[in-house]
PDB file of C-alpha atoms and ligand atoms in Angstrom:
ATOM      1  CA  UNK K   1     136.364  56.611 -89.660  1.00  0.00           C
ATOM      2  CA  UNK K   2     136.640  52.584 -90.484  1.00  0.00           C
ATOM      3  CA  UNK K   3     138.088  50.611 -88.039  1.00  0.00           C
ATOM      4  CA  UNK K   4     141.572  48.514 -89.019  1.00  0.00           C
ATOM      5  CA  UNK K   5     141.394  46.047 -91.251  1.00  0.00           C
ATOM      6  CA  UNK K   6     142.784  43.414 -88.399  1.00  0.00           C
ATOM      7  CA  UNK K   7     140.178  44.962 -85.719  1.00  0.00           C
ATOM      8  CA  UNK K   8     137.254  44.069 -88.313  1.00  0.00           C
ATOM      9  CA  UNK K   9     137.823  41.153 -89.476  1.00  0.00           C
ATOM     10  CA  UNK K  10     137.925  40.043 -86.053  1.00  0.00           C
ATOM     11  CA  UNK K  11     134.254  41.592 -85.059  1.00  0.00           C
ATOM     12  CA  UNK K  12     132.730  39.564 -88.370  1.00  0.00           C
ATOM     13  CA  UNK K  13     134.695  36.030 -87.584  1.00  0.00           C
ATOM     14  CA  UNK K  14     133.281  36.403 -84.075  1.00  0.00           C
ATOM     15  CA  UNK K  15     129.845  36.432 -85.818  1.00  0.00           C
ATOM     16  CA  UNK K  16     129.911  34.205 -88.002  1.00  0.00           C
ATOM     17  CA  UNK K  17     131.412  32.239 -85.054  1.00  0.00           C
ATOM     18  CA  UNK K  18     134.387  31.538 -86.451  1.00  0.00           C
ATOM     19  CA  UNK K  19     136.324  31.685 -83.352  1.00  0.00           C
ATOM     20  CA  UNK K  20     138.433  28.891 -84.335  1.00  0.00           C
ATOM     21  CA  UNK K  21     140.003  30.997 -87.347  1.00  0.00           C
ATOM     22  CA  UNK K  22     140.143  34.358 -84.719  1.00  0.00           C
ATOM     23  CA  UNK K  23     141.676  33.373 -82.296  1.00  0.00           C
ATOM     24  CA  UNK K  24     144.898  31.328 -84.342  1.00  0.00           C
ATOM     25  CA  UNK K  25     143.920  33.965 -86.830  1.00  0.00           C
ATOM     26  CA  UNK K  26     147.682  35.407 -86.770  1.00  0.00           C
ATOM     27  CA  UNK K  27     148.982  31.788 -86.625  1.00  0.00           C
ATOM     28  CA  UNK K  28     147.301  30.358 -89.588  1.00  0.00           C
ATOM     29  CA  UNK K  29     148.233  33.660 -92.025  1.00  0.00           C
ATOM     30  CA  UNK K  30     151.618  33.127 -90.839  1.00  0.00           C
ATOM     31  CA  UNK K  31     151.456  29.281 -91.398  1.00  0.00           C
ATOM     32  CA  UNK K  32     149.931  29.527 -94.790  1.00  0.00           C
ATOM     33  CA  UNK K  33     152.529  31.460 -96.063  1.00  0.00           C
ATOM     34  CA  UNK K  34     155.344  29.866 -94.715  1.00  0.00           C
ATOM     35  CA  UNK K  35     154.052  27.025 -96.818  1.00  0.00           C
ATOM     36  CA  UNK K  36     153.688  28.969 -99.928  1.00  0.00           C
ATOM     37  CA  UNK K  37     149.574  28.333-100.069  1.00  0.00           C
ATOM     38  CA  UNK K  38     147.440  29.076-102.193  1.00  0.00           C
ATOM     39  CA  UNK K  39     144.468  31.270-101.847  1.00  0.00           C
ATOM     40  CA  UNK K  40     142.152  27.964-101.979  1.00  0.00           C
ATOM     41  CA  UNK K  41     144.899  25.781 -99.620  1.00  0.00           C
ATOM     42  CA  UNK K  42     144.540  29.007 -96.822  1.00  0.00           C
ATOM     43  CA  UNK K  43     141.178  28.185 -97.450  1.00  0.00           C
ATOM     44  CA  UNK K  44     140.705  24.494 -96.441  1.00  0.00           C
ATOM     45  CA  UNK K  45     143.522  25.215 -94.253  1.00  0.00           C
ATOM     46  CA  UNK K  46     141.509  27.971 -92.245  1.00  0.00           C
ATOM     47  CA  UNK K  47     138.855  25.511 -92.131  1.00  0.00           C
ATOM     48  CA  UNK K  48     139.708  22.344 -91.366  1.00  0.00           C
ATOM     49  CA  UNK K  49     141.394  24.201 -87.837  1.00  0.00           C
ATOM     50  CA  UNK K  50     137.272  25.823 -87.234  1.00  0.00           C
ATOM     51  CA  UNK K  51     135.997  22.417 -88.297  1.00  0.00           C
ATOM     52  CA  UNK K  52     138.407  20.634 -85.119  1.00  0.00           C
ATOM     53  CA  UNK K  53     137.789  24.262 -82.950  1.00  0.00           C
ATOM     54  CA  UNK K  54     134.126  23.060 -83.364  1.00  0.00           C
ATOM     55  CA  UNK K  55     134.552  18.963 -82.827  1.00  0.00           C
ATOM     56  CA  UNK K  56     135.577  19.727 -80.063  1.00  0.00           C
ATOM     57  CA  UNK K  57     133.264  22.136 -78.511  1.00  0.00           C
ATOM     58  CA  UNK K  58     130.540  19.661 -79.091  1.00  0.00           C
ATOM     59  CA  UNK K  59     132.673  17.079 -77.053  1.00  0.00           C
ATOM     60  CA  UNK K  60     133.389  18.730 -74.232  1.00  0.00           C
ATOM     61  CA  UNK K  61     129.402  19.588 -74.441  1.00  0.00           C
ATOM     62  CA  UNK K  62     128.110  16.815 -75.002  1.00  0.00           C
ATOM     63  CA  UNK K  63     130.174  15.293 -72.055  1.00  0.00           C
ATOM     64  CA  UNK K  64     129.641  18.848 -69.301  1.00  0.00           C
ATOM     65  CA  UNK K  65     125.906  17.333 -69.526  1.00  0.00           C
ATOM     66  CA  UNK K  66     126.839  13.652 -69.187  1.00  0.00           C
ATOM     67  CA  UNK K  67     128.310  14.792 -66.166  1.00  0.00           C
ATOM     68  CA  UNK K  68     125.708  16.910 -65.032  1.00  0.00           C
ATOM     69  CA  UNK K  69     123.188  14.351 -65.208  1.00  0.00           C
ATOM     70  CA  UNK K  70     124.764  11.668 -62.419  1.00  0.00           C
ATOM     71  CA  UNK K  71     124.078  10.190 -59.097  1.00  0.00           C
ATOM     72  CA  UNK K  72     126.656  12.928 -57.651  1.00  0.00           C
ATOM     73  CA  UNK K  73     124.800  15.894 -59.476  1.00  0.00           C
ATOM     74  CA  UNK K  74     121.052  14.938 -57.925  1.00  0.00           C
ATOM     75  CA  UNK K  75     120.639  16.934 -54.889  1.00  0.00           C
ATOM     76  CA  UNK K  76     118.711  14.769 -52.670  1.00  0.00           C
ATOM     77  CA  UNK K  77     118.137  17.169 -49.656  1.00  0.00           C
ATOM     78  CA  UNK K  78     116.274  19.769 -52.346  1.00  0.00           C
ATOM     79  CA  UNK K  79     113.998  16.596 -52.847  1.00  0.00           C
ATOM     80  CA  UNK K  80     112.812  14.812 -49.879  1.00  0.00           C
ATOM     81  CA  UNK K  81     110.452  12.374 -51.820  1.00  0.00           C
ATOM     82  CA  UNK K  82     112.453  10.452 -52.954  1.00  0.00           C
ATOM     83  CA  UNK K  83     115.141   7.636 -50.197  1.00  0.00           C
ATOM     84  CA  UNK K  84     117.644   7.716 -51.292  1.00  0.00           C
ATOM     85  CA  UNK K  85     118.907   4.542 -50.378  1.00  0.00           C
ATOM     86  CA  UNK K  86     116.372   3.070 -53.073  1.00  0.00           C
ATOM     87  CA  UNK K  87     118.382   4.952 -55.770  1.00  0.00           C
ATOM     88  CA  UNK K  88     121.271   4.230 -54.420  1.00  0.00           C
ATOM     89  CA  UNK K  89     120.073   0.197 -54.750  1.00  0.00           C
ATOM     90  CA  UNK K  90     118.724   0.691 -58.715  1.00  0.00           C
ATOM     91  CA  UNK K  91     121.463   2.355 -58.883  1.00  0.00           C
ATOM     92  CA  UNK K  92     122.900  -1.264 -58.129  1.00  0.00           C
ATOM     93  CA  UNK K  93     120.829  -3.142 -60.950  1.00  0.00           C
ATOM     94  CA  UNK K  94     120.343  -6.175 -60.810  1.00  0.00           C
ATOM     95  CA  UNK K  95     116.326  -4.402 -61.072  1.00  0.00           C
ATOM     96  CA  UNK K  96     117.913  -5.060 -64.679  1.00  0.00           C
ATOM     97  CA  UNK K  97     119.120  -8.495 -64.963  1.00  0.00           C
ATOM     98  CA  UNK K  98     116.027  -9.089 -63.204  1.00  0.00           C
ATOM     99  CA  UNK K  99     114.054  -7.724 -66.638  1.00  0.00           C
ATOM    100  CA  UNK K 100     112.135  -5.423 -63.880  1.00  0.00           C
ATOM    101  CA  UNK K 101     110.366  -2.016 -64.273  1.00  0.00           C
ATOM    102  CA  UNK K 102     111.225   1.801 -62.788  1.00  0.00           C
ATOM    103  CA  UNK K 103     108.340   5.054 -63.251  1.00  0.00           C
ATOM    104  CA  UNK K 104     109.920   8.178 -62.734  1.00  0.00           C
ATOM    105  CA  UNK K 105     106.310   9.959 -61.912  1.00  0.00           C
ATOM    106  CA  UNK K 106     105.934  13.324 -60.086  1.00  0.00           C
ATOM    107  CA  UNK K 107     105.404  17.321 -61.936  1.00  0.00           C
ATOM    108  CA  UNK K 108     107.539  18.556 -63.909  1.00  0.00           C
ATOM    109  CA  UNK K 109     111.162  20.018 -63.287  1.00  0.00           C
ATOM    110  CA  UNK K 110     111.390  17.577 -60.445  1.00  0.00           C
ATOM    111  CA  UNK K 111     113.889  15.526 -61.296  1.00  0.00           C
ATOM    112  CA  UNK K 112     112.954  12.886 -62.988  1.00  0.00           C
ATOM    113  CA  UNK K 113     114.609  13.098 -66.796  1.00  0.00           C
ATOM    114  CA  UNK K 114     118.258  13.253 -64.395  1.00  0.00           C
ATOM    115  CA  UNK K 115     117.399  10.728 -61.947  1.00  0.00           C
ATOM    116  CA  UNK K 116     116.691   7.908 -65.006  1.00  0.00           C
ATOM    117  CA  UNK K 117     119.883   9.497 -67.118  1.00  0.00           C
ATOM    118  CA  UNK K 118     121.931   8.620 -64.267  1.00  0.00           C
ATOM    119  CA  UNK K 119     119.989   5.571 -64.128  1.00  0.00           C
ATOM    120  CA  UNK K 120     120.845   4.857 -67.597  1.00  0.00           C
ATOM    121  CA  UNK K 121     124.765   6.051 -67.280  1.00  0.00           C
ATOM    122  CA  UNK K 122     124.942   3.175 -63.945  1.00  0.00           C
ATOM    123  CA  UNK K 123     123.744   0.751 -66.055  1.00  0.00           C
ATOM    124  CA  UNK K 124     126.308   1.142 -69.157  1.00  0.00           C
ATOM    125  CA  UNK K 125     128.316   0.972 -66.941  1.00  0.00           C
ATOM    126  CA  UNK K 126     127.231  -2.087 -64.956  1.00  0.00           C
ATOM    127  CA  UNK K 127     127.607  -3.087 -68.649  1.00  0.00           C
ATOM    128  CA  UNK K 128     124.357  -3.265 -70.047  1.00  0.00           C
ATOM    129  CA  UNK K 129     122.963  -2.435 -72.835  1.00  0.00           C
ATOM    130  CA  UNK K 130     120.954   0.861 -72.856  1.00  0.00           C
ATOM    131  CA  UNK K 131     118.105   3.365 -75.094  1.00  0.00           C
ATOM    132  CA  UNK K 132     117.267   6.192 -74.554  1.00  0.00           C
ATOM    133  CA  UNK K 133     114.195   7.383 -75.683  1.00  0.00           C
ATOM    134  CA  UNK K 134     110.683  10.009 -75.899  1.00  0.00           C
ATOM    135  CA  UNK K 135     108.158   8.421 -75.461  1.00  0.00           C
ATOM    136  CA  UNK K 136     106.746  10.544 -78.127  1.00  0.00           C
ATOM    137  CA  UNK K 137     109.348   9.076 -80.064  1.00  0.00           C
ATOM    138  CA  UNK K 138     108.943   5.222 -79.854  1.00  0.00           C
ATOM    139  CA  UNK K 139     105.030   5.835 -81.112  1.00  0.00           C
ATOM    140  CA  UNK K 140     106.310   8.096 -84.086  1.00  0.00           C
ATOM    141  CA  UNK K 141     108.681   4.340 -85.008  1.00  0.00           C
ATOM    142  CA  UNK K 142     105.272   2.297 -84.080  1.00  0.00           C
ATOM    143  CA  UNK K 143     103.175   3.879 -85.650  1.00  0.00           C
ATOM    144  CA  UNK K 144     105.577   4.140 -88.999  1.00  0.00           C
ATOM    145  CA  UNK K 145     106.703   0.702 -88.555  1.00  0.00           C
ATOM    146  CA  UNK K 146     102.770   0.337 -88.179  1.00  0.00           C
ATOM    147  CA  UNK K 147     101.620   1.822 -91.871  1.00  0.00           C
ATOM    148  CA  UNK K 148     104.787   0.603 -93.371  1.00  0.00           C
ATOM    149  CA  UNK K 149     103.734  -3.288 -92.444  1.00  0.00           C
ATOM    150  CA  UNK K 150     106.728  -3.134 -90.356  1.00  0.00           C
ATOM    151  CA  UNK K 151     106.122  -3.220 -86.805  1.00  0.00           C
ATOM    152  CA  UNK K 152     107.680  -6.434 -86.052  1.00  0.00           C
ATOM    153  CA  UNK K 153     111.080  -4.715 -87.846  1.00  0.00           C
ATOM    154  CA  UNK K 154     110.207  -2.532 -85.436  1.00  0.00           C
ATOM    155  CA  UNK K 155     109.559  -4.067 -81.942  1.00  0.00           C
ATOM    156  CA  UNK K 156     112.686  -6.134 -82.436  1.00  0.00           C
ATOM    157  CA  UNK K 157     114.544  -2.760 -82.116  1.00  0.00           C
ATOM    158  CA  UNK K 158     113.057  -2.002 -78.949  1.00  0.00           C
ATOM    159  CA  UNK K 159     112.680  -5.201 -77.438  1.00  0.00           C
ATOM    160  CA  UNK K 160     116.792  -6.117 -77.634  1.00  0.00           C
ATOM    161  CA  UNK K 161     119.141  -3.610 -75.299  1.00  0.00           C
ATOM    162  CA  UNK K 162     118.355  -4.547 -71.849  1.00  0.00           C
ATOM    163  CA  UNK K 163     117.287  -1.702 -70.314  1.00  0.00           C
ATOM    164  CA  UNK K 164     114.452   0.823 -72.987  1.00  0.00           C
ATOM    165  CA  UNK K 165     114.312   4.314 -70.801  1.00  0.00           C
ATOM    166  CA  UNK K 166     111.441   5.561 -72.188  1.00  0.00           C
ATOM    167  CA  UNK K 167     110.866   9.777 -71.527  1.00  0.00           C
ATOM    168  CA  UNK K 168     108.125  11.777 -70.520  1.00  0.00           C
ATOM    169  CA  UNK K 169     105.198   9.842 -71.260  1.00  0.00           C
ATOM    170  CA  UNK K 170     102.236  12.260 -70.602  1.00  0.00           C
ATOM    171  CA  UNK K 171     103.085  15.286 -72.279  1.00  0.00           C
ATOM    172  CA  UNK K 172     101.020  15.042 -75.028  1.00  0.00           C
ATOM    173  CA  UNK K 173      98.067  12.430 -74.953  1.00  0.00           C
ATOM    174  CA  UNK K 174      98.509   9.329 -77.971  1.00  0.00           C
ATOM    175  CA  UNK K 175      96.980   8.879 -81.030  1.00  0.00           C
ATOM    176  CA  UNK K 176      94.370   6.316 -81.380  1.00  0.00           C
ATOM    177  CA  UNK K 177      95.819   3.112 -82.161  1.00  0.00           C
ATOM    178  CA  UNK K 178      98.485   4.644 -80.115  1.00  0.00           C
ATOM    179  CA  UNK K 179      97.599   2.798 -77.264  1.00  0.00           C
ATOM    180  CA  UNK K 180      97.365  -0.819 -79.129  1.00  0.00           C
ATOM    181  CA  UNK K 181     101.487  -0.662 -80.745  1.00  0.00           C
ATOM    182  CA  UNK K 182     102.294   0.879 -77.386  1.00  0.00           C
ATOM    183  CA  UNK K 183     101.071  -2.410 -75.194  1.00  0.00           C
ATOM    184  CA  UNK K 184     103.392  -4.605 -77.771  1.00  0.00           C
ATOM    185  CA  UNK K 185     106.125  -2.437 -77.513  1.00  0.00           C
ATOM    186  CA  UNK K 186     105.396  -3.234 -73.279  1.00  0.00           C
ATOM    187  CA  UNK K 187     104.248  -6.889 -73.421  1.00  0.00           C
ATOM    188  CA  UNK K 188     107.313  -7.767 -75.773  1.00  0.00           C
ATOM    189  CA  UNK K 189     109.654  -6.655 -72.946  1.00  0.00           C
ATOM    190  CA  UNK K 190     107.781  -8.229 -70.759  1.00  0.00           C
ATOM    191  CA  UNK K 191     109.991  -9.872 -67.538  1.00  0.00           C
ATOM    192  CA  UNK K 192     112.531  -9.911 -70.260  1.00  0.00           C
ATOM    193  CA  UNK K 193     114.570  -6.113 -70.299  1.00  0.00           C
ATOM    194  CA  UNK K 194     113.959  -3.730 -68.005  1.00  0.00           C
ATOM    195  CA  UNK K 195     112.178  -0.456 -69.280  1.00  0.00           C
ATOM    196  CA  UNK K 196     112.101   2.623 -67.104  1.00  0.00           C
ATOM    197  CA  UNK K 197     109.598   5.102 -67.831  1.00  0.00           C
ATOM    198  CA  UNK K 198     109.117   8.861 -66.373  1.00  0.00           C
ATOM    199  CA  UNK K 199     105.470  10.286 -67.019  1.00  0.00           C
ATOM    200  CA  UNK K 200     104.527  13.361 -65.165  1.00  0.00           C
ATOM    201  CA  UNK K 201     100.727  11.560 -64.399  1.00  0.00           C
ATOM    202  CA  UNK K 202      99.818   9.658 -62.312  1.00  0.00           C
ATOM    203  CA  UNK K 203      99.027   5.975 -62.974  1.00  0.00           C
ATOM    204  CA  UNK K 204      95.826   6.779 -62.507  1.00  0.00           C
ATOM    205  CA  UNK K 205      95.482   9.711 -65.321  1.00  0.00           C
ATOM    206  CA  UNK K 206      97.119   6.978 -67.895  1.00  0.00           C
ATOM    207  CA  UNK K 207      93.737   6.078 -68.668  1.00  0.00           C
ATOM    208  CA  UNK K 208      93.225   9.473 -70.343  1.00  0.00           C
ATOM    209  CA  UNK K 209      97.247   8.964 -71.757  1.00  0.00           C
ATOM    210  CA  UNK K 210      96.191   7.001 -73.572  1.00  0.00           C
ATOM    211  CA  UNK K 211      92.896   7.027 -74.957  1.00  0.00           C
ATOM    212  CA  UNK K 212      91.943   3.966 -73.752  1.00  0.00           C
ATOM    213  CA  UNK K 213      91.088   3.190 -70.205  1.00  0.00           C
ATOM    214  CA  UNK K 214      91.233  -1.033 -70.923  1.00  0.00           C
ATOM    215  CA  UNK K 215      94.271  -0.772 -72.999  1.00  0.00           C
ATOM    216  CA  UNK K 216      95.914   1.709 -70.338  1.00  0.00           C
ATOM    217  CA  UNK K 217      94.903  -1.843 -67.452  1.00  0.00           C
ATOM    218  CA  UNK K 218      96.551  -3.879 -69.656  1.00  0.00           C
ATOM    219  CA  UNK K 219     100.069  -2.025 -70.078  1.00  0.00           C
ATOM    220  CA  UNK K 220     100.032  -0.887 -66.621  1.00  0.00           C
ATOM    221  CA  UNK K 221      99.230  -4.549 -65.562  1.00  0.00           C
ATOM    222  CA  UNK K 222     102.253  -5.210 -67.091  1.00  0.00           C
ATOM    223  CA  UNK K 223     104.327  -3.184 -66.200  1.00  0.00           C
ATOM    224  CA  UNK K 224     103.929  -3.011 -62.409  1.00  0.00           C
ATOM    225  CA  UNK K 225     104.160  -6.096 -62.169  1.00  0.00           C
ATOM    226  CA  UNK K 226     107.927  -6.383 -61.160  1.00  0.00           C
ATOM    227  CA  UNK K 227     108.200  -2.565 -60.986  1.00  0.00           C
ATOM    228  CA  UNK K 228     109.941   0.310 -58.927  1.00  0.00           C
ATOM    229  CA  UNK K 229     107.661   3.013 -58.560  1.00  0.00           C
ATOM    230  CA  UNK K 230     109.069   6.141 -57.467  1.00  0.00           C
ATOM    231  CA  UNK K 231     106.572   9.415 -56.902  1.00  0.00           C
ATOM    232  CA  UNK K 232     108.803  12.488 -56.578  1.00  0.00           C
ATOM    233  CA  UNK K 233     106.485  15.382 -54.841  1.00  0.00           C
ATOM    234  CA  UNK K 234     107.366  19.233 -54.550  1.00  0.00           C
ATOM    235  CA  UNK K 235     108.419  22.408 -56.734  1.00  0.00           C
ATOM    236  CA  UNK K 236     110.249  22.712 -60.007  1.00  0.00           C
ATOM    237  CA  UNK K 237     114.709  22.559 -59.468  1.00  0.00           C
ATOM    238  CA  UNK K 238     115.544  25.227 -61.494  1.00  0.00           C
ATOM    239  CA  UNK K 239     112.414  27.589 -60.589  1.00  0.00           C
ATOM    240  CA  UNK K 240     113.653  27.270 -56.748  1.00  0.00           C
ATOM    241  CA  UNK K 241     117.015  27.646 -57.315  1.00  0.00           C
ATOM    242  CA  UNK K 242     116.458  30.550 -59.518  1.00  0.00           C
ATOM    243  CA  UNK K 243     114.334  32.012 -57.152  1.00  0.00           C
ATOM    244  CA  UNK K 244     117.458  30.951 -54.539  1.00  0.00           C
ATOM    245  CA  UNK K 245     120.050  33.555 -56.456  1.00  0.00           C
ATOM    246  CA  UNK K 246     117.718  35.532 -57.903  1.00  0.00           C
ATOM    247  CA  UNK K 247     114.909  38.092 -58.560  1.00  0.00           C
ATOM    248  CA  UNK K 248     112.356  35.744 -59.081  1.00  0.00           C
ATOM    249  CA  UNK K 249     109.215  35.523 -56.532  1.00  0.00           C
ATOM    250  CA  UNK K 250     106.686  34.530 -57.643  1.00  0.00           C
ATOM    251  CA  UNK K 251     104.192  33.026 -55.449  1.00  0.00           C
ATOM    252  CA  UNK K 252     103.242  29.357 -56.087  1.00  0.00           C
ATOM    253  CA  UNK K 253     100.868  29.412 -57.905  1.00  0.00           C
ATOM    254  CA  UNK K 254     101.609  31.362 -60.798  1.00  0.00           C
ATOM    255  CA  UNK K 255     104.349  28.747 -60.949  1.00  0.00           C
ATOM    256  CA  UNK K 256     102.755  25.037 -62.032  1.00  0.00           C
ATOM    257  CA  UNK K 257     101.576  27.468 -64.944  1.00  0.00           C
ATOM    258  CA  UNK K 258     104.624  29.028 -66.231  1.00  0.00           C
ATOM    259  CA  UNK K 259     107.242  25.167 -65.075  1.00  0.00           C
ATOM    260  CA  UNK K 260     103.981  23.449 -68.094  1.00  0.00           C
ATOM    261  CA  UNK K 261     106.686  22.829 -70.567  1.00  0.00           C
ATOM    262  CA  UNK K 262     109.388  21.654 -69.476  1.00  0.00           C
TER     263      UNK K 262
HETATM  264  P1  ADP W 301     111.623  16.474 -65.066  1.00  0.00           P
HETATM  265  O1  ADP W 301     112.983  15.723 -65.974  1.00  0.00           O
HETATM  266  O2  ADP W 301     110.872  16.142 -63.864  1.00  0.00           O
HETATM  267  O3  ADP W 301     111.143  17.363 -66.036  1.00  0.00           O
HETATM  268  P2  ADP W 301     114.429  17.326 -65.289  1.00  0.00           P
HETATM  269  O4  ADP W 301     115.237  16.086 -64.301  1.00  0.00           O
HETATM  270  O5  ADP W 301     114.412  17.112 -66.474  1.00  0.00           O
HETATM  271  O6  ADP W 301     113.137  17.792 -64.894  1.00  0.00           O
HETATM  272  O7  ADP W 301     115.258  18.458 -64.385  1.00  0.00           O
HETATM  273  C1  ADP W 301     115.164  19.685 -64.582  1.00  0.00           C
HETATM  274  C2  ADP W 301     116.587  20.612 -63.965  1.00  0.00           C
HETATM  275  O8  ADP W 301     117.116  20.564 -62.890  1.00  0.00           O
HETATM  276  C3  ADP W 301     116.964  19.269 -65.048  1.00  0.00           C
HETATM  277  O9  ADP W 301     119.134  21.067 -65.648  1.00  0.00           O
HETATM  278  C4  ADP W 301     117.814  18.247 -63.433  1.00  0.00           C
HETATM  279  O10 ADP W 301     119.198  18.349 -63.593  1.00  0.00           O
HETATM  280  C5  ADP W 301     118.095  20.240 -62.347  1.00  0.00           C
HETATM  281  N1  ADP W 301     117.596  19.536 -60.971  1.00  0.00           N
HETATM  282  C6  ADP W 301     116.043  18.008 -60.825  1.00  0.00           C
HETATM  283  N2  ADP W 301     116.423  18.533 -60.028  1.00  0.00           N
HETATM  284  C7  ADP W 301     117.065  18.431 -58.974  1.00  0.00           C
HETATM  285  C8  ADP W 301     118.056  17.265 -58.381  1.00  0.00           C
HETATM  286  N3  ADP W 301     117.078  17.420 -57.250  1.00  0.00           N
HETATM  287  N4  ADP W 301     119.843  18.164 -57.939  1.00  0.00           N
HETATM  288  C9  ADP W 301     120.155  18.982 -58.792  1.00  0.00           C
HETATM  289  N5  ADP W 301     119.880  19.330 -59.865  1.00  0.00           N
HETATM  290  C10 ADP W 301     118.260  18.795 -59.952  1.00  0.00           C
HETATM  291 MG1   MG W 302     111.836  15.309 -68.075  1.00  0.00          MG
END
C-alpha cells in the first residue's frame, strides 16, 4: 500500500534535502492559496524559502567553525609542548606590526592550523589585514602568474595583507622552479609583512621539501631572521580524543600511519 500523500511528499523533500520547504510546507501552501498564487509563483515562493534556509545554515556553520578555532577553544593542557605564555603574547599581535614571522611546526593533528586560524582572528581583531592560504595554493598561484608573465602582479597581491598565513607547507614536495618563486614571495615580504607558516616538516627537512637546498637555506634565512618558532610535539589531538571517548585503542605504531593525510 502506498503511504499517504503528505508522508510521501515529506520523505521525498527529505531525500532531496529540501528541508526548508519540508518543515514549512503547510504554512507555505496556505500562504500560496491566500495570495491566489499560480503554480509557477508557488514554486518561486517554495524555492525562495529553501534558499533562505540554506543561506542561514551556511552562515551558522561558518560561524560555528570559526568559533571552534579560536584561542579559547584550544586545550593547552592537552599539548604540553606549547608554552601558553608564548601563544598569548603572539595573540597580542605586536609581531605583526613589526613584520616578524611565526613558524608552527609539528606532526599532523597537533593543532597547527587551529592555532594559525586563532592567531589570524586575533590579528583581525587588532585591526590588521590577514590572508589565509594553503601552501599548495600559493605555489600554484605563483607558478600560474609566472607562466602568464604576471608574476609581479601576483607577488604584489600576496605582499598586501599585513599578515599572510601559509598553511601546510611540506605536505607535497615543490615542483622544480616553485622554490624560486616561493623565495621571491618571502623576499618581497621580508621585514615588511608578517608571515605565519605551518609545516609538518622540521626546518632540517626543508631542503627536501623545496627540492633545492640552496634556495631552501635562502628562504629560511629570511623567515627565521625575525621569528618565533613553535615546535609542537606529541600525538594527534583528534586521535587522542577518539581514544578517550571510544573504542579506538590502537597501538602507537598504527597511529602515525592512519594520521598521515590529515
Ligand atoms: P594540524 O594542522 O596540526 O594538522 P589541526 O589544527 O587541524 O592540526 O587540528 C586537528 C583538529 O584537532 C582540529 O579540529 C583542531 O581544532 C583540534 N585540535 C588540535 N589540537 C587541539 C587542542 N590542543 N585543543 C583543542 N582542539 C585541538
Ligand atoms: Mg593543518
